PDB file of C-alpha atoms in Angstrom:
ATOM      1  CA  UNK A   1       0.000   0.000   0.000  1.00 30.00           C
ATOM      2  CA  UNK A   2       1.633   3.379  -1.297  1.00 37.00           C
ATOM      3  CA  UNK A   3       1.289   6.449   1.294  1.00 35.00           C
ATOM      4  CA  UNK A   4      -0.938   8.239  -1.022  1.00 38.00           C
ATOM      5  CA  UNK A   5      -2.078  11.893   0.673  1.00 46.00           C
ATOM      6  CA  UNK A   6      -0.550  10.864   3.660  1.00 65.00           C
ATOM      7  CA  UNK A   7      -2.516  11.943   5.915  1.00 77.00           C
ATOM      8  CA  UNK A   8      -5.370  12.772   3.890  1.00 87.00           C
ATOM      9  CA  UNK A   9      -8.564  13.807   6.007  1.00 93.00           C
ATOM     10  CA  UNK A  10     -12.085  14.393   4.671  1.00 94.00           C
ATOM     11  CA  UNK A  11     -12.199  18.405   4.896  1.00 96.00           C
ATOM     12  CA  UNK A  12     -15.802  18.610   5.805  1.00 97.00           C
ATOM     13  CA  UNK A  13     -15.364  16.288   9.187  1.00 97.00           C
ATOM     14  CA  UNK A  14     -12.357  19.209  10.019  1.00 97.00           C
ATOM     15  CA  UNK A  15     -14.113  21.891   9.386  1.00 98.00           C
ATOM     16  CA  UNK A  16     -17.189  20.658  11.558  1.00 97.00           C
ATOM     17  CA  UNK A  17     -14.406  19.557  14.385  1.00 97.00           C
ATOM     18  CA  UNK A  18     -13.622  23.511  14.260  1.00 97.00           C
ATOM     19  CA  UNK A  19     -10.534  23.552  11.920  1.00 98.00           C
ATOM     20  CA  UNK A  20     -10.188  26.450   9.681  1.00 98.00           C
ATOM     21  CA  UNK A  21      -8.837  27.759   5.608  1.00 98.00           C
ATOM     22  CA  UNK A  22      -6.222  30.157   6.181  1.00 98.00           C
ATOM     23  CA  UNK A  23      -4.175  31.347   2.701  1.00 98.00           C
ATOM     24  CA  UNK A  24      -0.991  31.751   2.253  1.00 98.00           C
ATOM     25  CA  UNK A  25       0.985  33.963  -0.426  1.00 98.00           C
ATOM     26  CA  UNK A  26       4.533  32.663  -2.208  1.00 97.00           C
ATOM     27  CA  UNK A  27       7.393  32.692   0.016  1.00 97.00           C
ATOM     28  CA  UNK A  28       4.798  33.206   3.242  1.00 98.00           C
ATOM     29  CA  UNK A  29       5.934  30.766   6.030  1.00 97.00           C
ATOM     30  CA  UNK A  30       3.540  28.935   7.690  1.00 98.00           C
ATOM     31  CA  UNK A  31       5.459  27.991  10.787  1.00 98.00           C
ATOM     32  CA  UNK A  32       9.420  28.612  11.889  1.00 96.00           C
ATOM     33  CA  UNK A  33      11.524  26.404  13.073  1.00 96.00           C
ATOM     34  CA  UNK A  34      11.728  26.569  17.543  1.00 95.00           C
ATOM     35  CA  UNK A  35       7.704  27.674  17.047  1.00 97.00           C
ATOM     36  CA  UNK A  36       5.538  25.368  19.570  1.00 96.00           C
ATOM     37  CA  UNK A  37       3.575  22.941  17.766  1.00 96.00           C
ATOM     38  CA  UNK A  38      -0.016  23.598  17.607  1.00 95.00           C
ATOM     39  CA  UNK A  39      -1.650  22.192  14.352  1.00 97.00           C
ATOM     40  CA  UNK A  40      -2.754  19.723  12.240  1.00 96.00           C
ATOM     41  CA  UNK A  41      -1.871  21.099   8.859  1.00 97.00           C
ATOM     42  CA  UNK A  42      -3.928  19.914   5.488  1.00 96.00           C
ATOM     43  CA  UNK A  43      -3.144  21.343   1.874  1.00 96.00           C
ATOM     44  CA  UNK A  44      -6.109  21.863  -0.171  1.00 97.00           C
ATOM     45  CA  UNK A  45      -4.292  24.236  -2.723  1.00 96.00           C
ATOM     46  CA  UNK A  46      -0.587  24.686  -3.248  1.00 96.00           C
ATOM     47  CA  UNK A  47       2.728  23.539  -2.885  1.00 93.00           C
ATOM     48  CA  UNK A  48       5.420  23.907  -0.071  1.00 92.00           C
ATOM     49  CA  UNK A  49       8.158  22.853   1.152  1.00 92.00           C
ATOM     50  CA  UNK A  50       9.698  21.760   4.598  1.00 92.00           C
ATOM     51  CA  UNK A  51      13.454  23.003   5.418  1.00 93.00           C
ATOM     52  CA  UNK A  52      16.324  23.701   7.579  1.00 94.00           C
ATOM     53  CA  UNK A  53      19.347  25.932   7.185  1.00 91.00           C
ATOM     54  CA  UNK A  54      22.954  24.723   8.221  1.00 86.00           C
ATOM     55  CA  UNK A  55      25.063  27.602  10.124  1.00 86.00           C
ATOM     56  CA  UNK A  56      26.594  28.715   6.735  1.00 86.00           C
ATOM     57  CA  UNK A  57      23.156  29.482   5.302  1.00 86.00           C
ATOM     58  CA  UNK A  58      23.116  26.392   2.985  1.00 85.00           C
ATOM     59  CA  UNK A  59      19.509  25.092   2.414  1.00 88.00           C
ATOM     60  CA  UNK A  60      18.286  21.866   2.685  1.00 86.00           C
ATOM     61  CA  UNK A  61      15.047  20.606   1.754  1.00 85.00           C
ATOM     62  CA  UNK A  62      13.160  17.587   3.986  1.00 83.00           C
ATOM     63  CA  UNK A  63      10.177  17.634   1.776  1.00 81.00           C
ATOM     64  CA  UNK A  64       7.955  18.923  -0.583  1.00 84.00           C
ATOM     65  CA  UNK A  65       4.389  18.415  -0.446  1.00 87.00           C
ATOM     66  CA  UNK A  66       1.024  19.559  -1.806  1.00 88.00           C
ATOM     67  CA  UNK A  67      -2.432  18.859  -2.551  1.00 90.00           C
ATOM     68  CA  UNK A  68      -4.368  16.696  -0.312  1.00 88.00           C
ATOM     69  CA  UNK A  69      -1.320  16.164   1.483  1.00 89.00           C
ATOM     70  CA  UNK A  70      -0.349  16.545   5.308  1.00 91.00           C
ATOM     71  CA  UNK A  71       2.639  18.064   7.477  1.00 91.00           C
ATOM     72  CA  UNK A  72       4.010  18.378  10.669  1.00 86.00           C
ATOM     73  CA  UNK A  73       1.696  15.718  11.929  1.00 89.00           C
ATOM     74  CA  UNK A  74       4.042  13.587  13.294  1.00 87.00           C
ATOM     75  CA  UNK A  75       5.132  16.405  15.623  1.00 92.00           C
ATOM     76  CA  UNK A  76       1.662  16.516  17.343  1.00 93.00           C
ATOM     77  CA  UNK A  77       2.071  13.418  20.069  1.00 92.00           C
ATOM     78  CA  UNK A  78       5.377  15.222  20.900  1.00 91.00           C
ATOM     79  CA  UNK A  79       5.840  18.221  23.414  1.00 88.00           C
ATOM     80  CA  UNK A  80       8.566  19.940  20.987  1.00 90.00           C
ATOM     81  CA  UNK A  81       9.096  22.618  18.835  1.00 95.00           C
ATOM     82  CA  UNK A  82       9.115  22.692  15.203  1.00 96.00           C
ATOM     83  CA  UNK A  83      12.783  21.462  13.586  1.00 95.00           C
ATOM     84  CA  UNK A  84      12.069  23.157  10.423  1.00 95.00           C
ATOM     85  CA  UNK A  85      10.358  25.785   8.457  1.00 97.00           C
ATOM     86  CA  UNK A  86       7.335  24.964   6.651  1.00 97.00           C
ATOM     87  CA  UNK A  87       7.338  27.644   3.178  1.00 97.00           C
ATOM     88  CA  UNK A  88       4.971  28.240   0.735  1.00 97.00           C
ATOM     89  CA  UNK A  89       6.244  27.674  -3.033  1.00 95.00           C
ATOM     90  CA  UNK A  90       3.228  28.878  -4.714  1.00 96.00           C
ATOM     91  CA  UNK A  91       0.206  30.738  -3.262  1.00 98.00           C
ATOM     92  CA  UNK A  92      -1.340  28.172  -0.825  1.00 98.00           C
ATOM     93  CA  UNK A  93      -4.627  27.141   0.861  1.00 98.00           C
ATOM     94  CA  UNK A  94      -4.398  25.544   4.060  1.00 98.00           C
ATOM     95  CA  UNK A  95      -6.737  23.766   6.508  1.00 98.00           C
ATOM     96  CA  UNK A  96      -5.499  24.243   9.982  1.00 97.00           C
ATOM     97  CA  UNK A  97      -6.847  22.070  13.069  1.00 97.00           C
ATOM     98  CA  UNK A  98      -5.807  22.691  16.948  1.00 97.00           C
ATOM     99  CA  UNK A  99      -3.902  20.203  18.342  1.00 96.00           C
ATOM    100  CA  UNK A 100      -6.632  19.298  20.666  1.00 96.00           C
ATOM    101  CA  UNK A 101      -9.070  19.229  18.640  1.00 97.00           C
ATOM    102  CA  UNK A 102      -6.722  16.747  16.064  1.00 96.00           C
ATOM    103  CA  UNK A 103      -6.378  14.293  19.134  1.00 96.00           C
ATOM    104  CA  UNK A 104     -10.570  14.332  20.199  1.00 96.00           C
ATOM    105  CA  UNK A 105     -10.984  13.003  16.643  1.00 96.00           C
ATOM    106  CA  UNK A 106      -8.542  10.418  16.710  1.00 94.00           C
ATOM    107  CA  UNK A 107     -10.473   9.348  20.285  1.00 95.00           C
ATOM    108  CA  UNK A 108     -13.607   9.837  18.298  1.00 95.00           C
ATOM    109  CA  UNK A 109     -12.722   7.797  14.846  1.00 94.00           C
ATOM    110  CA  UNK A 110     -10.407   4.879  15.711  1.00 93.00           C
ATOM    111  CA  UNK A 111     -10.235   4.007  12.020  1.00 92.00           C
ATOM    112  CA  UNK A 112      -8.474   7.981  11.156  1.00 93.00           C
ATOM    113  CA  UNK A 113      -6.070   6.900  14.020  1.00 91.00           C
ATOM    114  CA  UNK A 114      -5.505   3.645  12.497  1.00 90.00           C
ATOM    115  CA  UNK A 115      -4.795   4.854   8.903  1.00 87.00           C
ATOM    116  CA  UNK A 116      -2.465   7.591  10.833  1.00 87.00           C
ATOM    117  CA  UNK A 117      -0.777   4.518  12.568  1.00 88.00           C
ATOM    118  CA  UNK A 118      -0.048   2.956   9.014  1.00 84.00           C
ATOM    119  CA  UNK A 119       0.877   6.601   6.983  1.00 81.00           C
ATOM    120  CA  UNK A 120       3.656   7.422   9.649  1.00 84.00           C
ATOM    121  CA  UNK A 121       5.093   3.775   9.826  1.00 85.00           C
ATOM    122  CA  UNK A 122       5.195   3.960   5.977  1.00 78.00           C
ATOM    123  CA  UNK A 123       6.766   7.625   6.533  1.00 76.00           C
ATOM    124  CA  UNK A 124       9.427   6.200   8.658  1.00 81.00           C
ATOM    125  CA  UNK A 125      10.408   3.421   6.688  1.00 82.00           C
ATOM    126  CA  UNK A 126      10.744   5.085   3.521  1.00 72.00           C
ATOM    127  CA  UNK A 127      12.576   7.638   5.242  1.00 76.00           C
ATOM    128  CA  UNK A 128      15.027   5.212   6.726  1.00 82.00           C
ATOM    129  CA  UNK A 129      15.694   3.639   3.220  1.00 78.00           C
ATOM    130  CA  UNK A 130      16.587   7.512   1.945  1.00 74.00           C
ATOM    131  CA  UNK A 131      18.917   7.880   4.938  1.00 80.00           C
ATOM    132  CA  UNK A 132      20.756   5.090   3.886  1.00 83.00           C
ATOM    133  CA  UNK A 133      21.135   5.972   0.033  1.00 80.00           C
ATOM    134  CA  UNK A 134      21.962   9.116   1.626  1.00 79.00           C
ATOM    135  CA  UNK A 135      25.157   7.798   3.301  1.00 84.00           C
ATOM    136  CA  UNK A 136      26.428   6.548  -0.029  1.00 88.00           C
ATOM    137  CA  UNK A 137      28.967   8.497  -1.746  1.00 89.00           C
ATOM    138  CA  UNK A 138      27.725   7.761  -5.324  1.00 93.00           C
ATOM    139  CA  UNK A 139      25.134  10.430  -6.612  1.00 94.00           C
ATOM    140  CA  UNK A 140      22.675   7.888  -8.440  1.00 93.00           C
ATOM    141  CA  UNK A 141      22.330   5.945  -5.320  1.00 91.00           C
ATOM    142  CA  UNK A 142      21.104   9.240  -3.510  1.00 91.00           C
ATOM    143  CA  UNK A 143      19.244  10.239  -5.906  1.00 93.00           C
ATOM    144  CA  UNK A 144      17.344   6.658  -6.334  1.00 90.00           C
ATOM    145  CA  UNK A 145      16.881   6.651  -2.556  1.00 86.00           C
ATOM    146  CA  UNK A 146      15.103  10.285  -2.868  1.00 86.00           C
ATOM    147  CA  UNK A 147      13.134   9.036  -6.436  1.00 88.00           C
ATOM    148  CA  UNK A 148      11.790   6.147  -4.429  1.00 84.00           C
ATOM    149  CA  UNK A 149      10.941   7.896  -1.636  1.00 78.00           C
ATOM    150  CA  UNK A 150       8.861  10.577  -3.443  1.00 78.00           C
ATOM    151  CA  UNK A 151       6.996   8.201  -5.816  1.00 81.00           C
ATOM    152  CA  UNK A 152       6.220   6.070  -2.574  1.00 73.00           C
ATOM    153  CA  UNK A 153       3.744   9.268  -1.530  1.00 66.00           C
ATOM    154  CA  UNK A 154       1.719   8.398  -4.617  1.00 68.00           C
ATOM    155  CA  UNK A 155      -0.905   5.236  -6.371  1.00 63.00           C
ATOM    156  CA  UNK A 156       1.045   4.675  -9.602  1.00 62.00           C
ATOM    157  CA  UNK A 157       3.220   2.074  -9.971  1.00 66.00           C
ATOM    158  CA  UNK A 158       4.005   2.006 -13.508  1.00 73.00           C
ATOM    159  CA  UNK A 159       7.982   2.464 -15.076  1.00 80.00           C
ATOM    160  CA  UNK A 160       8.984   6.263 -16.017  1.00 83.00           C
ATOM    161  CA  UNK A 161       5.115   7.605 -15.043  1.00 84.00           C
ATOM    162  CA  UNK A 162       5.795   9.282 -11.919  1.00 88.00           C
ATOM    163  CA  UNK A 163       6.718  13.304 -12.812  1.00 89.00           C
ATOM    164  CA  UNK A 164       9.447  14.865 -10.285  1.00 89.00           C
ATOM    165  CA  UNK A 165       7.739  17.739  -9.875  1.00 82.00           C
ATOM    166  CA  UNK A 166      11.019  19.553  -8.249  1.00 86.00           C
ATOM    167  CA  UNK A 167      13.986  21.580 -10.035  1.00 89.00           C
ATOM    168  CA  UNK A 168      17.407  20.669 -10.112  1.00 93.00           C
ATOM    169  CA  UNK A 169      18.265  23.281  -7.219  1.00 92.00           C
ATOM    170  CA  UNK A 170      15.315  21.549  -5.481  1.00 88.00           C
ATOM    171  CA  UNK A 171      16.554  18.016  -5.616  1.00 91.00           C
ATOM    172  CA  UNK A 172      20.298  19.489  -4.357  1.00 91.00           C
ATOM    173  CA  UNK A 173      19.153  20.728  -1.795  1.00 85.00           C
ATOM    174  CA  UNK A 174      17.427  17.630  -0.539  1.00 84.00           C
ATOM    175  CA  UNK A 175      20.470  15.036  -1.549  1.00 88.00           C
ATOM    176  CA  UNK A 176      22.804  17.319  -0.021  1.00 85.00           C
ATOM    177  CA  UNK A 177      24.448  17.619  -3.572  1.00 90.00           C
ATOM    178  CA  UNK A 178      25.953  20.573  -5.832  1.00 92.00           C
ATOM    179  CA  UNK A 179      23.124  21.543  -8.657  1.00 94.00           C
ATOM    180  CA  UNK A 180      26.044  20.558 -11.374  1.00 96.00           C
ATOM    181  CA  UNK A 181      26.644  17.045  -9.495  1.00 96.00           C
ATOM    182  CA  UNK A 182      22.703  16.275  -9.765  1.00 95.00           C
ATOM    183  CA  UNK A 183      22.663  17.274 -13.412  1.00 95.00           C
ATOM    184  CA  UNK A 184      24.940  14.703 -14.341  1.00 95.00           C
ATOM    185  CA  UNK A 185      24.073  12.021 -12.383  1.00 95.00           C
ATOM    186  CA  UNK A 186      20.435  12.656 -13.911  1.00 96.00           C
ATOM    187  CA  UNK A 187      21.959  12.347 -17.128  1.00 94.00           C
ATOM    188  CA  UNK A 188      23.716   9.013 -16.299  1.00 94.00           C
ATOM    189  CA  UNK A 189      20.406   7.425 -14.490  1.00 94.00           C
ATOM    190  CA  UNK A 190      18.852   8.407 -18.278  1.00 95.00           C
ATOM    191  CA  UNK A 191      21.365   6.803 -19.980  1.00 94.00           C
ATOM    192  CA  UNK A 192      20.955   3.666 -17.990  1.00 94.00           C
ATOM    193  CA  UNK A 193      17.172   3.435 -18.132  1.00 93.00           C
ATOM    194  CA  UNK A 194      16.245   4.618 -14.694  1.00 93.00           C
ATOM    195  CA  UNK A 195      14.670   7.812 -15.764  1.00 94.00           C
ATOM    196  CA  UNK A 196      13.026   9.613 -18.770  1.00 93.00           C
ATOM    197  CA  UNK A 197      13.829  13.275 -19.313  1.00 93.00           C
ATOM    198  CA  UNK A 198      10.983  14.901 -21.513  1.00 91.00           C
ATOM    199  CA  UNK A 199      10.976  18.765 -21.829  1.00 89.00           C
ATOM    200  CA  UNK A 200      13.295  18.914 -18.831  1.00 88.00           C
ATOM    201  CA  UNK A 201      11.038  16.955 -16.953  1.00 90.00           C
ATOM    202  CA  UNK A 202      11.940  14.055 -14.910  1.00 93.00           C
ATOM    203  CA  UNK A 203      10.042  11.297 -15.019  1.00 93.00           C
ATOM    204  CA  UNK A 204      10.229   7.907 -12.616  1.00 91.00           C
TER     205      UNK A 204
END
């Protein structure tokens, strides 16, 4: 079973547990990193993405996410702060539910908590597999671990039919590689068959 909109609530049983739209403009952060948690976080409209910034400034990207697609979730059976920045890409239409509010409807609807249950062990697996690509010093194998972890998100299963809807900058920054590095190692991965490239687009 793929992760697909993971976690993906119905909007109208959010909005009548008291959750609310809130918009968002380009570049407009939604929360900082060290802000308290407080939210359940739903995209109905948009794209973002989740970061962190080393102490030279250098980005790097965890995610990036968008419609019908959750965030920061995780974070709400913790008592911690935020360890990243959630920022819009695009302008952006969020539903936002309290925290408390989030955990009376998991009381209330054992089956959301049980499909939570299954999206974050999913998360964390497919994350640990991109950690370990990560580790490796060859480019294709990072880039394969990130590919893999992206398409996992989503229902289609078929060869070179997933679109990377990222730049090159964008995939750098979350492979921890130079923009030139991921360029060629993209062009490699097409050479061997991994990938299609059609009108700059990558497809997995």
């Amino acid at each position: 079973m793929k992760t697909t909109s993971c976690m993906n609530v119905d909007e109208s049983l959010l909005y009548s547990l008291g959750a609310e739209l809130k918009t968002f403009k380009k570049g407009e952060m939604v929360f900082r990193e060290r802000d308290q948690v407080l939210y359940y976080f739903q995209i109905v409209e948009g794209k973002m993405k989740l970061n962190t910034y080393n102490e030279e400034g250098k980005e790097f990207i965890h995610n990036i996410l968008g419609k019908k697609q959750s965030f920061g979730d995780s974070l709400l059976f913790l008592d911690k702060q935020y360890p990243m920045n959630a920022i819009c890409l695009s302008p952006t239409e969020i539903i936002r539910l309290p925290k408390n509010n989030f955990m009376k409807m998991l009381e209330k609807y054992p089956h959301i908590s049980m499909e939570m249950n299954h999206c974050l062990s999913q998360r964390l697996y497919y994350k640990l597999v991109m950690i370990q690509n990560m580790a490796s010093l060859n480019p294709s194998v990072r880039l394969k671990g990130l590919l893999d972890y992206l398409r996992s998100f989503h229902d289609d299963d078929c060869e070179h039919c997933f679109p990377v809807e990222l730049t090159r900058q964008q995939i750098a920054n979350l492979v921890g590689l130079r923009v030139e590095t991921v360029i060629r190692a993209l062009k490699k991965m097409e050479q061997e068959g991994k990938i299609k490239i059609e009108n700059r687009k990558i497809l997995y």
